[in-house]
Amino acid sequence: MEHQDYQQLLVPHSLDALEVSEARELEAHLETCAECRAELVALRDGAALLAYAAQPAEPRPEVRARILESVRAERTGDRSTAVLTHKVVPLRPRANWNVWTKGL
Ligand SMILES: [Zn+2]
């Protein structure tokens, strides 16, 4: 892949939406390309701002009840119930996204 190809991957990478192999390949390119690094930092800043752009919303009562029930189940250590009754999707840890402090 070349610089232009990697640029196509910057937006999905800023949202952690790349396959692991693609992300690794892009990370290797970022080590050598200041332009892509700068663009990724700008994209990540924009993606982070999206969280603040959404209007706060009250959850529906049944959603609220499910969340509270799940929290109670976790508190009592009954995690198996929480996982079985609610579709809890484990999130993969965020990649080390700060390319500026990487290796420090
Ligand atoms: Zn590049």
PDB file of N, CA and C and ligand atoms in Angstrom:
ATOM      1  N   MET A   1       0.830  -1.192   0.000  1.00  0.00           N
ATOM      2  CA  MET A   1       0.000   0.000   0.000  1.00  0.00           C
ATOM      3  C   MET A   1       0.872   1.252   0.000  1.00  0.00           C
ATOM      4  N   GLU A   2       0.293   2.309  -0.533  1.00  0.00           N
ATOM      5  CA  GLU A   2       1.014   3.574  -0.574  1.00  0.00           C
ATOM      6  C   GLU A   2       0.303   4.615   0.286  1.00  0.00           C
ATOM      7  N   HIS A   3       0.966   5.767   0.413  1.00  0.00           N
ATOM      8  CA  HIS A   3       0.442   6.853   1.248  1.00  0.00           C
ATOM      9  C   HIS A   3      -1.053   7.113   1.001  1.00  0.00           C
ATOM     10  N   GLN A   4      -1.459   7.205  -0.270  1.00  0.00           N
ATOM     11  CA  GLN A   4      -2.870   7.487  -0.592  1.00  0.00           C
ATOM     12  C   GLN A   4      -3.785   6.387  -0.074  1.00  0.00           C
ATOM     13  N   ASP A   5      -3.303   5.143  -0.163  1.00  0.00           N
ATOM     14  CA  ASP A   5      -4.103   4.016   0.319  1.00  0.00           C
ATOM     15  C   ASP A   5      -4.279   4.104   1.838  1.00  0.00           C
ATOM     16  N   TYR A   6      -3.185   4.474   2.517  1.00  0.00           N
ATOM     17  CA  TYR A   6      -3.264   4.582   3.973  1.00  0.00           C
ATOM     18  C   TYR A   6      -4.189   5.719   4.386  1.00  0.00           C
ATOM     19  N   GLN A   7      -4.196   6.781   3.582  1.00  0.00           N
ATOM     20  CA  GLN A   7      -5.072   7.910   3.915  1.00  0.00           C
ATOM     21  C   GLN A   7      -6.540   7.473   3.938  1.00  0.00           C
ATOM     22  N   GLN A   8      -6.892   6.514   3.063  1.00  0.00           N
ATOM     23  CA  GLN A   8      -8.260   6.005   3.032  1.00  0.00           C
ATOM     24  C   GLN A   8      -8.627   5.294   4.339  1.00  0.00           C
ATOM     25  N   LEU A   9      -7.607   4.811   5.032  1.00  0.00           N
ATOM     26  CA  LEU A   9      -7.863   4.041   6.255  1.00  0.00           C
ATOM     27  C   LEU A   9      -7.921   4.917   7.502  1.00  0.00           C
ATOM     28  N   LEU A  10      -7.556   6.188   7.357  1.00  0.00           N
ATOM     29  CA  LEU A  10      -7.448   7.039   8.550  1.00  0.00           C
ATOM     30  C   LEU A  10      -8.802   7.262   9.236  1.00  0.00           C
ATOM     31  N   VAL A  11      -9.859   7.503   8.437  1.00  0.00           N
ATOM     32  CA  VAL A  11     -11.174   7.754   9.050  1.00  0.00           C
ATOM     33  C   VAL A  11     -11.657   6.519   9.817  1.00  0.00           C
ATOM     34  N   PRO A  12     -11.707   5.330   9.167  1.00  0.00           N
ATOM     35  CA  PRO A  12     -12.144   4.167   9.959  1.00  0.00           C
ATOM     36  C   PRO A  12     -11.225   3.884  11.141  1.00  0.00           C
ATOM     37  N   HIS A  13      -9.922   4.156  10.987  1.00  0.00           N
ATOM     38  CA  HIS A  13      -9.014   3.909  12.105  1.00  0.00           C
ATOM     39  C   HIS A  13      -9.295   4.871  13.257  1.00  0.00           C
ATOM     40  N   SER A  14      -9.683   6.092  12.940  1.00  0.00           N
ATOM     41  CA  SER A  14      -9.975   7.068  14.001  1.00  0.00           C
ATOM     42  C   SER A  14     -11.194   6.638  14.809  1.00  0.00           C
ATOM     43  N   LEU A  15     -12.013   5.770  14.230  1.00  0.00           N
ATOM     44  CA  LEU A  15     -13.205   5.269  14.922  1.00  0.00           C
ATOM     45  C   LEU A  15     -13.005   3.830  15.403  1.00  0.00           C
ATOM     46  N   ASP A  16     -11.760   3.360  15.370  1.00  0.00           N
ATOM     47  CA  ASP A  16     -11.426   1.985  15.768  1.00  0.00           C
ATOM     48  C   ASP A  16     -12.237   0.967  14.990  1.00  0.00           C
ATOM     49  N   ALA A  17     -12.428   1.221  13.696  1.00  0.00           N
ATOM     50  CA  ALA A  17     -13.287   0.349  12.899  1.00  0.00           C
ATOM     51  C   ALA A  17     -12.498  -0.497  11.900  1.00  0.00           C
ATOM     52  N   LEU A  18     -11.183  -0.526  12.015  1.00  0.00           N
ATOM     53  CA  LEU A  18     -10.380  -1.327  11.078  1.00  0.00           C
ATOM     54  C   LEU A  18     -10.171  -2.736  11.614  1.00  0.00           C
ATOM     55  N   GLU A  19      -9.976  -3.662  10.690  1.00  0.00           N
ATOM     56  CA  GLU A  19      -9.544  -4.998  11.080  1.00  0.00           C
ATOM     57  C   GLU A  19      -8.171  -4.861  11.729  1.00  0.00           C
ATOM     58  N   VAL A  20      -7.858  -5.800  12.642  1.00  0.00           N
ATOM     59  CA  VAL A  20      -6.597  -5.722  13.376  1.00  0.00           C
ATOM     60  C   VAL A  20      -5.406  -5.688  12.421  1.00  0.00           C
ATOM     61  N   SER A  21      -5.461  -6.509  11.360  1.00  0.00           N
ATOM     62  CA  SER A  21      -4.318  -6.576  10.438  1.00  0.00           C
ATOM     63  C   SER A  21      -4.140  -5.251   9.698  1.00  0.00           C
ATOM     64  N   GLU A  22      -5.272  -4.636   9.274  1.00  0.00           N
ATOM     65  CA  GLU A  22      -5.188  -3.341   8.598  1.00  0.00           C
ATOM     66  C   GLU A  22      -4.670  -2.263   9.546  1.00  0.00           C
ATOM     67  N   ALA A  23      -5.154  -2.316  10.775  1.00  0.00           N
ATOM     68  CA  ALA A  23      -4.723  -1.319  11.768  1.00  0.00           C
ATOM     69  C   ALA A  23      -3.221  -1.428  12.007  1.00  0.00           C
ATOM     70  N   ARG A  24      -2.716  -2.663  12.074  1.00  0.00           N
ATOM     71  CA  ARG A  24      -1.279  -2.860  12.296  1.00  0.00           C
ATOM     72  C   ARG A  24      -0.479  -2.294  11.127  1.00  0.00           C
ATOM     73  N   GLU A  25      -0.968  -2.569   9.915  1.00  0.00           N
ATOM     74  CA  GLU A  25      -0.277  -2.084   8.726  1.00  0.00           C
ATOM     75  C   GLU A  25      -0.259  -0.553   8.711  1.00  0.00           C
ATOM     76  N   LEU A  26      -1.396   0.040   9.060  1.00  0.00           N
ATOM     77  CA  LEU A  26      -1.479   1.500   9.106  1.00  0.00           C
ATOM     78  C   LEU A  26      -0.567   2.057  10.186  1.00  0.00           C
ATOM     79  N   GLU A  27      -0.535   1.406  11.354  1.00  0.00           N
ATOM     80  CA  GLU A  27       0.327   1.872  12.442  1.00  0.00           C
ATOM     81  C   GLU A  27       1.793   1.893  11.993  1.00  0.00           C
ATOM     82  N   ALA A  28       2.187   0.876  11.220  1.00  0.00           N
ATOM     83  CA  ALA A  28       3.556   0.835  10.716  1.00  0.00           C
ATOM     84  C   ALA A  28       3.811   2.016   9.782  1.00  0.00           C
ATOM     85  N   HIS A  29       2.829   2.351   8.940  1.00  0.00           N
ATOM     86  CA  HIS A  29       2.971   3.496   8.043  1.00  0.00           C
ATOM     87  C   HIS A  29       3.051   4.795   8.844  1.00  0.00           C
ATOM     88  N   LEU A  30       2.258   4.886   9.919  1.00  0.00           N
ATOM     89  CA  LEU A  30       2.225   6.107  10.724  1.00  0.00           C
ATOM     90  C   LEU A  30       3.586   6.401  11.356  1.00  0.00           C
ATOM     91  N   GLU A  31       4.346   5.342  11.609  1.00  0.00           N
ATOM     92  CA  GLU A  31       5.681   5.537  12.190  1.00  0.00           C
ATOM     93  C   GLU A  31       6.561   6.379  11.271  1.00  0.00           C
ATOM     94  N   THR A  32       6.275   6.302   9.973  1.00  0.00           N
ATOM     95  CA  THR A  32       7.160   6.958   9.008  1.00  0.00           C
ATOM     96  C   THR A  32       6.503   8.140   8.302  1.00  0.00           C
ATOM     97  N   CYS A  33       5.223   8.421   8.564  1.00  0.00           N
ATOM     98  CA  CYS A  33       4.524   9.446   7.791  1.00  0.00           C
ATOM     99  C   CYS A  33       3.886  10.488   8.717  1.00  0.00           C
ATOM    100  N   ALA A  34       4.530  11.631   8.818  1.00  0.00           N
ATOM    101  CA  ALA A  34       4.042  12.702   9.698  1.00  0.00           C
ATOM    102  C   ALA A  34       2.701  13.248   9.217  1.00  0.00           C
ATOM    103  N   GLU A  35       2.493  13.271   7.912  1.00  0.00           N
ATOM    104  CA  GLU A  35       1.242  13.808   7.366  1.00  0.00           C
ATOM    105  C   GLU A  35       0.053  12.968   7.825  1.00  0.00           C
ATOM    106  N   CYS A  36       0.170  11.663   7.704  1.00  0.00           N
ATOM    107  CA  CYS A  36      -0.909  10.773   8.139  1.00  0.00           C
ATOM    108  C   CYS A  36      -1.101  10.855   9.654  1.00  0.00           C
ATOM    109  N   ARG A  37       0.010  10.967  10.404  1.00  0.00           N
ATOM    110  CA  ARG A  37      -0.103  11.084  11.871  1.00  0.00           C
ATOM    111  C   ARG A  37      -0.911  12.322  12.234  1.00  0.00           C
ATOM    112  N   ALA A  38      -0.589  13.447  11.595  1.00  0.00           N
ATOM    113  CA  ALA A  38      -1.283  14.699  11.902  1.00  0.00           C
ATOM    114  C   ALA A  38      -2.764  14.593  11.542  1.00  0.00           C
ATOM    115  N   GLU A  39      -3.049  13.964  10.396  1.00  0.00           N
ATOM    116  CA  GLU A  39      -4.444  13.834   9.982  1.00  0.00           C
ATOM    117  C   GLU A  39      -5.213  12.941  10.957  1.00  0.00           C
ATOM    118  N   LEU A  40      -4.562  11.878  11.425  1.00  0.00           N
ATOM    119  CA  LEU A  40      -5.226  10.978  12.368  1.00  0.00           C
ATOM    120  C   LEU A  40      -5.533  11.690  13.681  1.00  0.00           C
ATOM    121  N   VAL A  41      -4.600  12.499  14.165  1.00  0.00           N
ATOM    122  CA  VAL A  41      -4.833  13.245  15.415  1.00  0.00           C
ATOM    123  C   VAL A  41      -6.039  14.164  15.242  1.00  0.00           C
ATOM    124  N   ALA A  42      -6.109  14.855  14.096  1.00  0.00           N
ATOM    125  CA  ALA A  42      -7.240  15.764  13.837  1.00  0.00           C
ATOM    126  C   ALA A  42      -8.547  14.984  13.766  1.00  0.00           C
ATOM    127  N   LEU A  43      -8.518  13.826  13.106  1.00  0.00           N
ATOM    128  CA  LEU A  43      -9.730  13.004  12.993  1.00  0.00           C
ATOM    129  C   LEU A  43     -10.179  12.500  14.354  1.00  0.00           C
ATOM    130  N   ARG A  44      -9.223  12.112  15.180  1.00  0.00           N
ATOM    131  CA  ARG A  44      -9.578  11.600  16.512  1.00  0.00           C
ATOM    132  C   ARG A  44     -10.172  12.703  17.367  1.00  0.00           C
ATOM    133  N   ASP A  45      -9.632  13.908  17.245  1.00  0.00           N
ATOM    134  CA  ASP A  45     -10.205  15.038  17.986  1.00  0.00           C
ATOM    135  C   ASP A  45     -11.653  15.238  17.565  1.00  0.00           C
ATOM    136  N   GLY A  46     -11.908  15.161  16.258  1.00  0.00           N
ATOM    137  CA  GLY A  46     -13.265  15.335  15.747  1.00  0.00           C
ATOM    138  C   GLY A  46     -14.179  14.232  16.230  1.00  0.00           C
ATOM    139  N   ALA A  47     -13.674  13.002  16.230  1.00  0.00           N
ATOM    140  CA  ALA A  47     -14.489  11.869  16.673  1.00  0.00           C
ATOM    141  C   ALA A  47     -14.825  12.013  18.156  1.00  0.00           C
ATOM    142  N   ALA A  48     -13.868  12.512  18.942  1.00  0.00           N
ATOM    143  CA  ALA A  48     -14.111  12.682  20.377  1.00  0.00           C
ATOM    144  C   ALA A  48     -15.193  13.734  20.617  1.00  0.00           C
ATOM    145  N   LEU A  49     -15.223  14.761  19.767  1.00  0.00           N
ATOM    146  CA  LEU A  49     -16.219  15.824  19.931  1.00  0.00           C
ATOM    147  C   LEU A  49     -17.632  15.335  19.638  1.00  0.00           C
ATOM    148  N   LEU A  50     -17.753  14.271  18.828  1.00  0.00           N
ATOM    149  CA  LEU A  50     -19.085  13.743  18.511  1.00  0.00           C
ATOM    150  C   LEU A  50     -19.842  13.338  19.777  1.00  0.00           C
ATOM    151  N   ALA A  51     -19.094  12.856  20.769  1.00  0.00           N
ATOM    152  CA  ALA A  51     -19.743  12.432  22.014  1.00  0.00           C
ATOM    153  C   ALA A  51     -20.447  13.600  22.684  1.00  0.00           C
ATOM    154  N   TYR A  52     -19.908  14.799  22.497  1.00  0.00           N
ATOM    155  CA  TYR A  52     -20.502  15.969  23.144  1.00  0.00           C
ATOM    156  C   TYR A  52     -21.558  16.620  22.266  1.00  0.00           C
ATOM    157  N   ALA A  53     -21.614  16.228  21.004  1.00  0.00           N
ATOM    158  CA  ALA A  53     -22.559  16.853  20.079  1.00  0.00           C
ATOM    159  C   ALA A  53     -23.969  16.276  20.234  1.00  0.00           C
ATOM    160  N   ALA A  54     -24.048  15.053  20.747  1.00  0.00           N
ATOM    161  CA  ALA A  54     -25.370  14.415  20.865  1.00  0.00           C
ATOM    162  C   ALA A  54     -26.176  15.045  21.993  1.00  0.00           C
ATOM    163  N   GLN A  55     -27.479  15.153  21.769  1.00  0.00           N
ATOM    164  CA  GLN A  55     -28.381  15.649  22.814  1.00  0.00           C
ATOM    165  C   GLN A  55     -28.524  14.563  23.876  1.00  0.00           C
ATOM    166  N   PRO A  56     -28.413  14.943  25.153  1.00  0.00           N
ATOM    167  CA  PRO A  56     -28.641  13.936  26.186  1.00  0.00           C
ATOM    168  C   PRO A  56     -30.078  13.428  26.099  1.00  0.00           C
ATOM    169  N   ALA A  57     -30.255  12.130  26.295  1.00  0.00           N
ATOM    170  CA  ALA A  57     -31.592  11.558  26.175  1.00  0.00           C
ATOM    171  C   ALA A  57     -31.871  10.650  27.368  1.00  0.00           C
ATOM    172  N   GLU A  58     -33.093  10.688  27.825  1.00  0.00           N
ATOM    173  CA  GLU A  58     -33.522   9.786  28.888  1.00  0.00           C
ATOM    174  C   GLU A  58     -33.716   8.396  28.288  1.00  0.00           C
ATOM    175  N   PRO A  59     -33.182   7.352  28.934  1.00  0.00           N
ATOM    176  CA  PRO A  59     -33.463   6.005  28.419  1.00  0.00           C
ATOM    177  C   PRO A  59     -34.924   5.642  28.665  1.00  0.00           C
ATOM    178  N   ARG A  60     -35.478   4.786  27.803  1.00  0.00           N
ATOM    179  CA  ARG A  60     -36.841   4.292  28.048  1.00  0.00           C
ATOM    180  C   ARG A  60     -36.833   3.551  29.388  1.00  0.00           C
ATOM    181  N   PRO A  61     -37.974   3.518  30.081  1.00  0.00           N
ATOM    182  CA  PRO A  61     -38.008   2.884  31.415  1.00  0.00           C
ATOM    183  C   PRO A  61     -37.498   1.450  31.407  1.00  0.00           C
ATOM    184  N   GLU A  62     -37.831   0.678  30.347  1.00  0.00           N
ATOM    185  CA  GLU A  62     -37.389  -0.724  30.344  1.00  0.00           C
ATOM    186  C   GLU A  62     -35.870  -0.824  30.149  1.00  0.00           C
ATOM    187  N   VAL A  63     -35.303   0.103  29.396  1.00  0.00           N
ATOM    188  CA  VAL A  63     -33.847   0.107  29.217  1.00  0.00           C
ATOM    189  C   VAL A  63     -33.176   0.455  30.538  1.00  0.00           C
ATOM    190  N   ARG A  64     -33.717   1.477  31.210  1.00  0.00           N
ATOM    191  CA  ARG A  64     -33.186   1.885  32.500  1.00  0.00           C
ATOM    192  C   ARG A  64     -33.246   0.721  33.493  1.00  0.00           C
ATOM    193  N   ALA A  65     -34.368   0.014  33.503  1.00  0.00           N
ATOM    194  CA  ALA A  65     -34.541  -1.113  34.422  1.00  0.00           C
ATOM    195  C   ALA A  65     -33.520  -2.213  34.127  1.00  0.00           C
ATOM    196  N   ARG A  66     -33.286  -2.470  32.824  1.00  0.00           N
ATOM    197  CA  ARG A  66     -32.311  -3.503  32.447  1.00  0.00           C
ATOM    198  C   ARG A  66     -30.912  -3.122  32.888  1.00  0.00           C
ATOM    199  N   ILE A  67     -30.564  -1.845  32.712  1.00  0.00           N
ATOM    200  CA  ILE A  67     -29.228  -1.383  33.098  1.00  0.00           C
ATOM    201  C   ILE A  67     -29.051  -1.517  34.611  1.00  0.00           C
ATOM    202  N   LEU A  68     -30.050  -1.058  35.360  1.00  0.00           N
ATOM    203  CA  LEU A  68     -29.954  -1.119  36.821  1.00  0.00           C
ATOM    204  C   LEU A  68     -29.878  -2.565  37.308  1.00  0.00           C
ATOM    205  N   GLU A  69     -30.667  -3.438  36.665  1.00  0.00           N
ATOM    206  CA  GLU A  69     -30.644  -4.855  37.030  1.00  0.00           C
ATOM    207  C   GLU A  69     -29.262  -5.452  36.761  1.00  0.00           C
ATOM    208  N   SER A  70     -28.675  -5.060  35.630  1.00  0.00           N
ATOM    209  CA  SER A  70     -27.353  -5.551  35.262  1.00  0.00           C
ATOM    210  C   SER A  70     -26.301  -5.071  36.259  1.00  0.00           C
ATOM    211  N   VAL A  71     -26.409  -3.801  36.667  1.00  0.00           N
ATOM    212  CA  VAL A  71     -25.458  -3.253  37.643  1.00  0.00           C
ATOM    213  C   VAL A  71     -25.600  -3.997  38.968  1.00  0.00           C
ATOM    214  N   ARG A  72     -26.852  -4.239  39.383  1.00  0.00           N
ATOM    215  CA  ARG A  72     -27.079  -4.970  40.642  1.00  0.00           C
ATOM    216  C   ARG A  72     -26.476  -6.367  40.556  1.00  0.00           C
ATOM    217  N   ALA A  73     -26.656  -7.025  39.426  1.00  0.00           N
ATOM    218  CA  ALA A  73     -26.123  -8.380  39.247  1.00  0.00           C
ATOM    219  C   ALA A  73     -24.600  -8.366  39.337  1.00  0.00           C
ATOM    220  N   GLU A  74     -23.979  -7.335  38.758  1.00  0.00           N
ATOM    221  CA  GLU A  74     -22.513  -7.233  38.827  1.00  0.00           C
ATOM    222  C   GLU A  74     -22.056  -7.002  40.252  1.00  0.00           C
ATOM    223  N   ARG A  75     -22.800  -6.158  40.967  1.00  0.00           N
ATOM    224  CA  ARG A  75     -22.439  -5.832  42.347  1.00  0.00           C
ATOM    225  C   ARG A  75     -22.452  -7.069  43.226  1.00  0.00           C
ATOM    226  N   THR A  76     -23.432  -7.941  42.986  1.00  0.00           N
ATOM    227  CA  THR A  76     -23.524  -9.138  43.808  1.00  0.00           C
ATOM    228  C   THR A  76     -22.637 -10.247  43.256  1.00  0.00           C
ATOM    229  N   GLY A  77     -21.925  -9.974  42.216  1.00  0.00           N
ATOM    230  CA  GLY A  77     -20.999 -10.955  41.670  1.00  0.00           C
ATOM    231  C   GLY A  77     -21.662 -11.976  40.780  1.00  0.00           C
ATOM    232  N   ASP A  78     -22.942 -11.779  40.493  1.00  0.00           N
ATOM    233  CA  ASP A  78     -23.672 -12.734  39.667  1.00  0.00           C
ATOM    234  C   ASP A  78     -23.580 -12.316  38.200  1.00  0.00           C
ATOM    235  N   ARG A  79     -22.363 -12.345  37.679  1.00  0.00           N
ATOM    236  CA  ARG A  79     -22.124 -11.835  36.332  1.00  0.00           C
ATOM    237  C   ARG A  79     -22.742 -12.749  35.268  1.00  0.00           C
ATOM    238  N   SER A  80     -22.826 -14.042  35.571  1.00  0.00           N
ATOM    239  CA  SER A  80     -23.343 -14.960  34.562  1.00  0.00           C
ATOM    240  C   SER A  80     -24.777 -14.600  34.190  1.00  0.00           C
ATOM    241  N   THR A  81     -25.581 -14.186  35.195  1.00  0.00           N
ATOM    242  CA  THR A  81     -26.964 -13.805  34.931  1.00  0.00           C
ATOM    243  C   THR A  81     -27.005 -12.588  34.017  1.00  0.00           C
ATOM    244  N   ALA A  82     -26.133 -11.621  34.334  1.00  0.00           N
ATOM    245  CA  ALA A  82     -26.119 -10.393  33.536  1.00  0.00           C
ATOM    246  C   ALA A  82     -25.787 -10.706  32.085  1.00  0.00           C
ATOM    247  N   VAL A  83     -24.835 -11.601  31.883  1.00  0.00           N
ATOM    248  CA  VAL A  83     -24.422 -11.915  30.517  1.00  0.00           C
ATOM    249  C   VAL A  83     -25.510 -12.694  29.789  1.00  0.00           C
ATOM    250  N   LEU A  84     -26.187 -13.598  30.508  1.00  0.00           N
ATOM    251  CA  LEU A  84     -27.187 -14.439  29.860  1.00  0.00           C
ATOM    252  C   LEU A  84     -28.475 -13.676  29.542  1.00  0.00           C
ATOM    253  N   THR A  85     -28.902 -12.790  30.430  1.00  0.00           N
ATOM    254  CA  THR A  85     -30.186 -12.136  30.225  1.00  0.00           C
ATOM    255  C   THR A  85     -30.071 -10.884  29.371  1.00  0.00           C
ATOM    256  N   HIS A  86     -28.877 -10.316  29.284  1.00  0.00           N
ATOM    257  CA  HIS A  86     -28.700  -9.116  28.481  1.00  0.00           C
ATOM    258  C   HIS A  86     -27.547  -9.358  27.527  1.00  0.00           C
ATOM    259  N   LYS A  87     -27.715  -8.879  26.341  1.00  0.00           N
ATOM    260  CA  LYS A  87     -26.663  -9.102  25.363  1.00  0.00           C
ATOM    261  C   LYS A  87     -25.506  -8.146  25.632  1.00  0.00           C
ATOM    262  N   VAL A  88     -24.617  -8.561  26.513  1.00  0.00           N
ATOM    263  CA  VAL A  88     -23.454  -7.738  26.846  1.00  0.00           C
ATOM    264  C   VAL A  88     -22.351  -8.065  25.850  1.00  0.00           C
ATOM    265  N   VAL A  89     -21.962  -7.082  25.109  1.00  0.00           N
ATOM    266  CA  VAL A  89     -20.926  -7.287  24.097  1.00  0.00           C
ATOM    267  C   VAL A  89     -19.607  -6.764  24.650  1.00  0.00           C
ATOM    268  N   PRO A  90     -18.627  -7.663  24.856  1.00  0.00           N
ATOM    269  CA  PRO A  90     -17.342  -7.164  25.351  1.00  0.00           C
ATOM    270  C   PRO A  90     -16.668  -6.297  24.298  1.00  0.00           C
ATOM    271  N   LEU A  91     -16.146  -5.163  24.708  1.00  0.00           N
ATOM    272  CA  LEU A  91     -15.470  -4.268  23.773  1.00  0.00           C
ATOM    273  C   LEU A  91     -13.988  -4.580  23.796  1.00  0.00           C
ATOM    274  N   ARG A  92     -13.396  -4.541  22.620  1.00  0.00           N
ATOM    275  CA  ARG A  92     -11.947  -4.757  22.610  1.00  0.00           C
ATOM    276  C   ARG A  92     -11.279  -3.482  23.095  1.00  0.00           C
ATOM    277  N   PRO A  93     -10.140  -3.621  23.789  1.00  0.00           N
ATOM    278  CA  PRO A  93      -9.483  -2.415  24.286  1.00  0.00           C
ATOM    279  C   PRO A  93      -9.042  -1.519  23.139  1.00  0.00           C
ATOM    280  N   ARG A  94      -9.119  -0.228  23.365  1.00  0.00           N
ATOM    281  CA  ARG A  94      -8.684   0.729  22.353  1.00  0.00           C
ATOM    282  C   ARG A  94      -7.215   0.536  22.078  1.00  0.00           C
ATOM    283  N   ALA A  95      -6.856   0.663  20.830  1.00  0.00           N
ATOM    284  CA  ALA A  95      -5.435   0.612  20.481  1.00  0.00           C
ATOM    285  C   ALA A  95      -4.762   1.839  21.063  1.00  0.00           C
ATOM    286  N   ASN A  96      -3.461   1.774  21.238  1.00  0.00           N
ATOM    287  CA  ASN A  96      -2.720   2.942  21.718  1.00  0.00           C
ATOM    288  C   ASN A  96      -2.776   3.993  20.629  1.00  0.00           C
ATOM    289  N   TRP A  97      -3.747   4.920  20.747  1.00  0.00           N
ATOM    290  CA  TRP A  97      -4.039   5.823  19.649  1.00  0.00           C
ATOM    291  C   TRP A  97      -3.182   7.051  19.636  1.00  0.00           C
ATOM    292  N   ASN A  98      -2.516   7.356  20.732  1.00  0.00           N
ATOM    293  CA  ASN A  98      -1.737   8.593  20.740  1.00  0.00           C
ATOM    294  C   ASN A  98      -0.365   8.326  20.149  1.00  0.00           C
ATOM    295  N   VAL A  99      -0.263   8.569  18.846  1.00  0.00           N
ATOM    296  CA  VAL A  99       0.976   8.246  18.142  1.00  0.00           C
ATOM    297  C   VAL A  99       2.111   9.157  18.542  1.00  0.00           C
ATOM    298  N   TRP A 100       1.805  10.278  19.189  1.00  0.00           N
ATOM    299  CA  TRP A 100       2.875  11.221  19.571  1.00  0.00           C
ATOM    300  C   TRP A 100       3.635  10.748  20.803  1.00  0.00           C
ATOM    301  N   THR A 101       2.927  10.086  21.706  1.00  0.00           N
ATOM    302  CA  THR A 101       3.611   9.648  22.926  1.00  0.00           C
ATOM    303  C   THR A 101       4.001   8.182  22.846  1.00  0.00           C
ATOM    304  N   LYS A 102       3.707   7.541  21.725  1.00  0.00           N
ATOM    305  CA  LYS A 102       4.014   6.131  21.564  1.00  0.00           C
ATOM    306  C   LYS A 102       5.524   5.893  21.748  1.00  0.00           C
ATOM    307  N   GLY A 103       5.843   4.938  22.566  1.00  0.00           N
ATOM    308  CA  GLY A 103       7.244   4.583  22.752  1.00  0.00           C
ATOM    309  C   GLY A 103       7.935   5.401  23.819  1.00  0.00           C
ATOM    310  N   LEU A 104       7.223   6.343  24.446  1.00  0.00           N
ATOM    311  CA  LEU A 104       7.846   7.147  25.513  1.00  0.00           C
ATOM    312  C   LEU A 104       7.823   6.362  26.821  1.00  0.00           C
TER     313      LEU A 104
HETATM  314 ZN    ZN B   1       0.963   8.674   4.876  1.00  0.00          ZN
END
